[in-house]
mmCIF file of C-alpha atoms in Angstrom:
data_model
loop_
_atom_site.group_PDB
_atom_site.id
_atom_site.type_symbol
_atom_site.label_atom_id
_atom_site.label_comp_id
_atom_site.label_asym_id
_atom_site.label_seq_id
_atom_site.Cartn_x
_atom_site.Cartn_y
_atom_site.Cartn_z
ATOM 1 C CA UNK A 74 0.000 0.000 0.000
ATOM 2 C CA UNK A 75 2.797 2.413 0.866
ATOM 3 C CA UNK A 76 4.356 2.085 -2.586
ATOM 4 C CA UNK A 77 1.034 2.252 -4.422
ATOM 5 C CA UNK A 78 0.044 5.389 -2.509
ATOM 6 C CA UNK A 79 3.472 7.101 -2.364
ATOM 7 C CA UNK A 80 3.378 7.151 1.445
ATOM 8 C CA UNK A 81 6.941 7.264 2.833
ATOM 9 C CA UNK A 82 5.764 8.136 6.352
ATOM 10 C CA UNK A 83 3.624 5.004 6.623
ATOM 11 C CA UNK A 84 6.421 2.925 5.046
ATOM 12 C CA UNK A 85 8.828 4.247 7.678
ATOM 13 C CA UNK A 86 6.345 3.424 10.458
ATOM 14 C CA UNK A 87 5.766 -0.119 9.190
ATOM 15 C CA UNK A 88 9.458 -0.855 8.637
ATOM 16 C CA UNK A 89 10.368 0.404 12.106
ATOM 17 C CA UNK A 90 7.611 -1.733 13.638
ATOM 18 C CA UNK A 91 8.866 -4.780 11.723
ATOM 19 C CA UNK A 92 12.472 -4.150 12.762
ATOM 20 C CA UNK A 93 11.508 -3.938 16.434
ATOM 21 C CA UNK A 94 9.660 -7.235 16.020
ATOM 22 C CA UNK A 95 12.218 -9.179 13.973
ATOM 23 C CA UNK A 96 15.704 -7.647 14.153
ATOM 24 C CA UNK A 97 17.884 -8.418 17.144
ATOM 25 C CA UNK A 98 20.332 -5.881 18.522
ATOM 26 C CA UNK A 99 22.913 -8.651 18.046
ATOM 27 C CA UNK A 100 22.211 -8.544 14.291
ATOM 28 C CA UNK A 101 23.585 -4.998 14.181
ATOM 29 C CA UNK A 102 26.555 -5.386 16.504
ATOM 30 C CA UNK A 103 30.041 -4.160 15.708
ATOM 31 C CA UNK A 104 31.797 -6.081 12.957
ATOM 32 C CA UNK A 105 28.673 -7.003 10.981
ATOM 33 C CA UNK A 106 28.000 -5.730 7.467
ATOM 34 C CA UNK A 107 25.026 -3.645 8.487
ATOM 35 C CA UNK A 108 24.061 -2.454 5.005
ATOM 36 C CA UNK A 109 23.844 -6.057 3.797
ATOM 37 C CA UNK A 110 21.768 -6.957 6.846
ATOM 38 C CA UNK A 111 19.246 -4.157 6.254
ATOM 39 C CA UNK A 112 19.198 -4.795 2.505
ATOM 40 C CA UNK A 113 18.436 -8.485 3.092
ATOM 41 C CA UNK A 114 15.772 -7.610 5.681
ATOM 42 C CA UNK A 115 14.093 -5.191 3.279
ATOM 43 C CA UNK A 116 14.411 -7.585 0.329
ATOM 44 C CA UNK A 117 12.866 -10.425 2.338
ATOM 45 C CA UNK A 118 10.057 -8.227 3.614
ATOM 46 C CA UNK A 119 9.205 -6.831 0.185
ATOM 47 C CA UNK A 120 9.510 -10.102 -1.706
ATOM 48 C CA UNK A 121 7.160 -11.700 0.833
ATOM 49 C CA UNK A 122 4.536 -8.939 0.631
ATOM 50 C CA UNK A 123 4.581 -7.824 -3.002
ATOM 51 C CA UNK A 124 2.747 -9.907 -5.554
ATOM 52 C CA UNK A 125 5.851 -10.300 -7.715
ATOM 53 C CA UNK A 126 4.055 -12.246 -10.431
ATOM 54 C CA UNK A 127 1.542 -9.422 -10.843
ATOM 55 C CA UNK A 128 4.270 -6.776 -10.959
ATOM 56 C CA UNK A 129 6.199 -8.549 -13.769
ATOM 57 C CA UNK A 130 9.573 -7.414 -12.442
ATOM 58 C CA UNK A 131 11.400 -7.446 -9.101
ATOM 59 C CA UNK A 132 15.165 -7.475 -8.559
ATOM 60 C CA UNK A 133 17.697 -7.079 -5.792
ATOM 61 C CA UNK A 134 21.135 -5.596 -6.582
ATOM 62 C CA UNK A 135 20.015 -4.636 -10.075
ATOM 63 C CA UNK A 136 22.493 -3.031 -12.504
ATOM 64 C CA UNK A 137 20.970 0.236 -13.632
ATOM 65 C CA UNK A 138 22.657 3.262 -15.183
ATOM 66 C CA UNK A 139 26.089 3.744 -13.606
ATOM 67 C CA UNK A 140 25.620 1.447 -10.642
ATOM 68 C CA UNK A 141 23.704 -1.243 -8.851
ATOM 69 C CA UNK A 142 20.424 -0.261 -7.220
ATOM 70 C CA UNK A 143 19.569 -2.114 -4.026
ATOM 71 C CA UNK A 144 15.977 -2.996 -4.985
ATOM 72 C CA UNK A 145 14.011 -2.269 -8.162
ATOM 73 C CA UNK A 146 10.455 -3.299 -9.041
ATOM 74 C CA UNK A 147 7.498 -2.339 -11.207
ATOM 75 C CA UNK A 148 3.987 -1.667 -9.941
ATOM 76 C CA UNK A 149 1.011 -1.793 -12.289
ATOM 77 C CA UNK A 150 -2.035 0.445 -12.248
ATOM 78 C CA UNK A 151 -1.081 2.759 -9.387
ATOM 79 C CA UNK A 152 -0.235 6.144 -10.846
ATOM 80 C CA UNK A 153 -2.294 9.002 -9.462
ATOM 81 C CA UNK A 154 -3.725 11.434 -12.014
ATOM 82 C CA UNK A 155 -2.288 9.297 -14.810
ATOM 83 C CA UNK A 156 -2.076 11.001 -18.179
ATOM 84 C CA UNK A 157 -1.526 8.561 -21.007
ATOM 85 C CA UNK A 158 1.509 9.270 -23.157
ATOM 86 C CA UNK A 159 2.583 7.338 -26.260
ATOM 87 C CA UNK A 160 4.631 4.284 -25.228
ATOM 88 C CA UNK A 161 4.063 4.896 -21.511
ATOM 89 C CA UNK A 162 1.679 2.845 -19.432
ATOM 90 C CA UNK A 163 0.114 3.068 -15.995
ATOM 91 C CA UNK A 164 3.236 1.558 -14.404
ATOM 92 C CA UNK A 165 5.466 2.892 -11.667
ATOM 93 C CA UNK A 166 9.118 1.909 -11.350
ATOM 94 C CA UNK A 167 10.274 1.876 -7.722
ATOM 95 C CA UNK A 168 13.981 2.242 -6.957
ATOM 96 C CA UNK A 169 15.160 1.746 -3.367
ATOM 97 C CA UNK A 170 18.609 2.606 -2.064
ATOM 98 C CA UNK A 171 19.618 1.650 1.497
ATOM 99 C CA UNK A 172 22.149 3.432 3.699
ATOM 100 C CA UNK A 173 23.385 2.913 7.255
ATOM 101 C CA UNK A 174 23.646 5.779 9.721
ATOM 102 C CA UNK A 175 26.214 5.777 12.510
ATOM 103 C CA UNK A 176 23.764 7.426 14.927
ATOM 104 C CA UNK A 177 20.123 8.500 15.192
ATOM 105 C CA UNK A 178 20.841 12.117 14.193
ATOM 106 C CA UNK A 179 22.375 11.007 10.886
ATOM 107 C CA UNK A 180 19.283 9.116 9.629
ATOM 108 C CA UNK A 181 17.691 11.954 7.652
ATOM 109 C CA UNK A 182 20.963 12.981 6.000
ATOM 110 C CA UNK A 183 21.736 9.395 4.935
ATOM 111 C CA UNK A 184 18.232 8.924 3.510
ATOM 112 C CA UNK A 185 18.686 12.073 1.407
ATOM 113 C CA UNK A 186 22.126 10.871 0.255
ATOM 114 C CA UNK A 187 20.432 7.688 -0.962
ATOM 115 C CA UNK A 188 17.982 9.755 -3.061
ATOM 116 C CA UNK A 189 20.888 11.721 -4.535
ATOM 117 C CA UNK A 190 22.633 8.463 -5.422
ATOM 118 C CA UNK A 191 19.527 7.214 -7.230
ATOM 119 C CA UNK A 192 19.284 10.453 -9.225
ATOM 120 C CA UNK A 193 22.974 10.592 -10.127
ATOM 121 C CA UNK A 194 23.628 6.921 -10.867
ATOM 122 C CA UNK A 195 20.447 5.036 -11.693
ATOM 123 C CA UNK A 196 17.939 7.377 -13.357
ATOM 124 C CA UNK A 197 19.936 7.647 -16.580
ATOM 125 C CA UNK A 198 19.425 3.909 -17.175
ATOM 126 C CA UNK A 199 15.683 3.803 -16.512
ATOM 127 C CA UNK A 200 14.248 4.692 -19.917
ATOM 128 C CA UNK A 201 16.445 2.160 -21.708
ATOM 129 C CA UNK A 202 15.430 -0.732 -19.419
ATOM 130 C CA UNK A 203 11.913 0.345 -18.432
ATOM 131 C CA UNK A 204 10.577 2.417 -21.349
ATOM 132 C CA UNK A 205 6.948 1.706 -20.459
ATOM 133 C CA UNK A 206 7.184 3.063 -16.894
ATOM 134 C CA UNK A 207 5.360 6.383 -16.672
ATOM 135 C CA UNK A 208 6.925 7.456 -13.359
ATOM 136 C CA UNK A 209 9.905 6.575 -11.191
ATOM 137 C CA UNK A 210 9.431 6.549 -7.417
ATOM 138 C CA UNK A 211 12.724 6.903 -5.528
ATOM 139 C CA UNK A 212 13.018 5.753 -1.924
ATOM 140 C CA UNK A 213 16.128 6.437 0.128
ATOM 141 C CA UNK A 214 16.007 4.417 3.323
ATOM 142 C CA UNK A 215 18.535 4.955 6.102
ATOM 143 C CA UNK A 216 18.839 2.518 8.995
ATOM 144 C CA UNK A 217 20.273 2.787 12.479
ATOM 145 C CA UNK A 218 19.838 -0.141 14.872
ATOM 146 C CA UNK A 219 16.048 -0.716 14.876
ATOM 147 C CA UNK A 220 15.103 2.654 13.386
ATOM 148 C CA UNK A 221 14.820 3.935 9.852
ATOM 149 C CA UNK A 222 14.146 7.146 7.973
ATOM 150 C CA UNK A 223 12.538 7.131 4.514
ATOM 151 C CA UNK A 224 13.050 9.911 1.963
ATOM 152 C CA UNK A 225 10.920 9.950 -1.164
ATOM 153 C CA UNK A 226 10.817 11.664 -4.551
ATOM 154 C CA UNK A 227 8.890 10.832 -7.692
ATOM 155 C CA UNK A 228 9.647 11.919 -11.259
ATOM 156 C CA UNK A 229 7.950 11.417 -14.595
ATOM 157 C CA UNK A 230 9.827 9.083 -16.931
#
């Protein structure tokens, strides 16, 4: 629902609730690859809740543009105020980039850095690989222990 409705605040609330329920403080202790942990947690959560067959595309660590986006997937029939354009359909491409903060105060900054990374590295590859996506929803998600901060921007493709 959060991705269909472009609701980063509710996504942040649900992810934080899930992390408090399922992530142990020992999972994030010193010496662990925290970004891989959070990426895997998010990938498992999304792949279990999204109807991947209906979306036609879902990938983790997907090569796009000048890099590798953490998670990329298509959603069908969810674009608000959709205006049909030749070759574009009522599909939304979602790109998620994860970051790890070193403290609570750094969460917002890291989430914004993730959005910047999506814009600078991945957007240039979107039209070539997803020419029928009408919009691109970008989610930068920063994690710290059992908390997260979600930044969001959406652009027309």
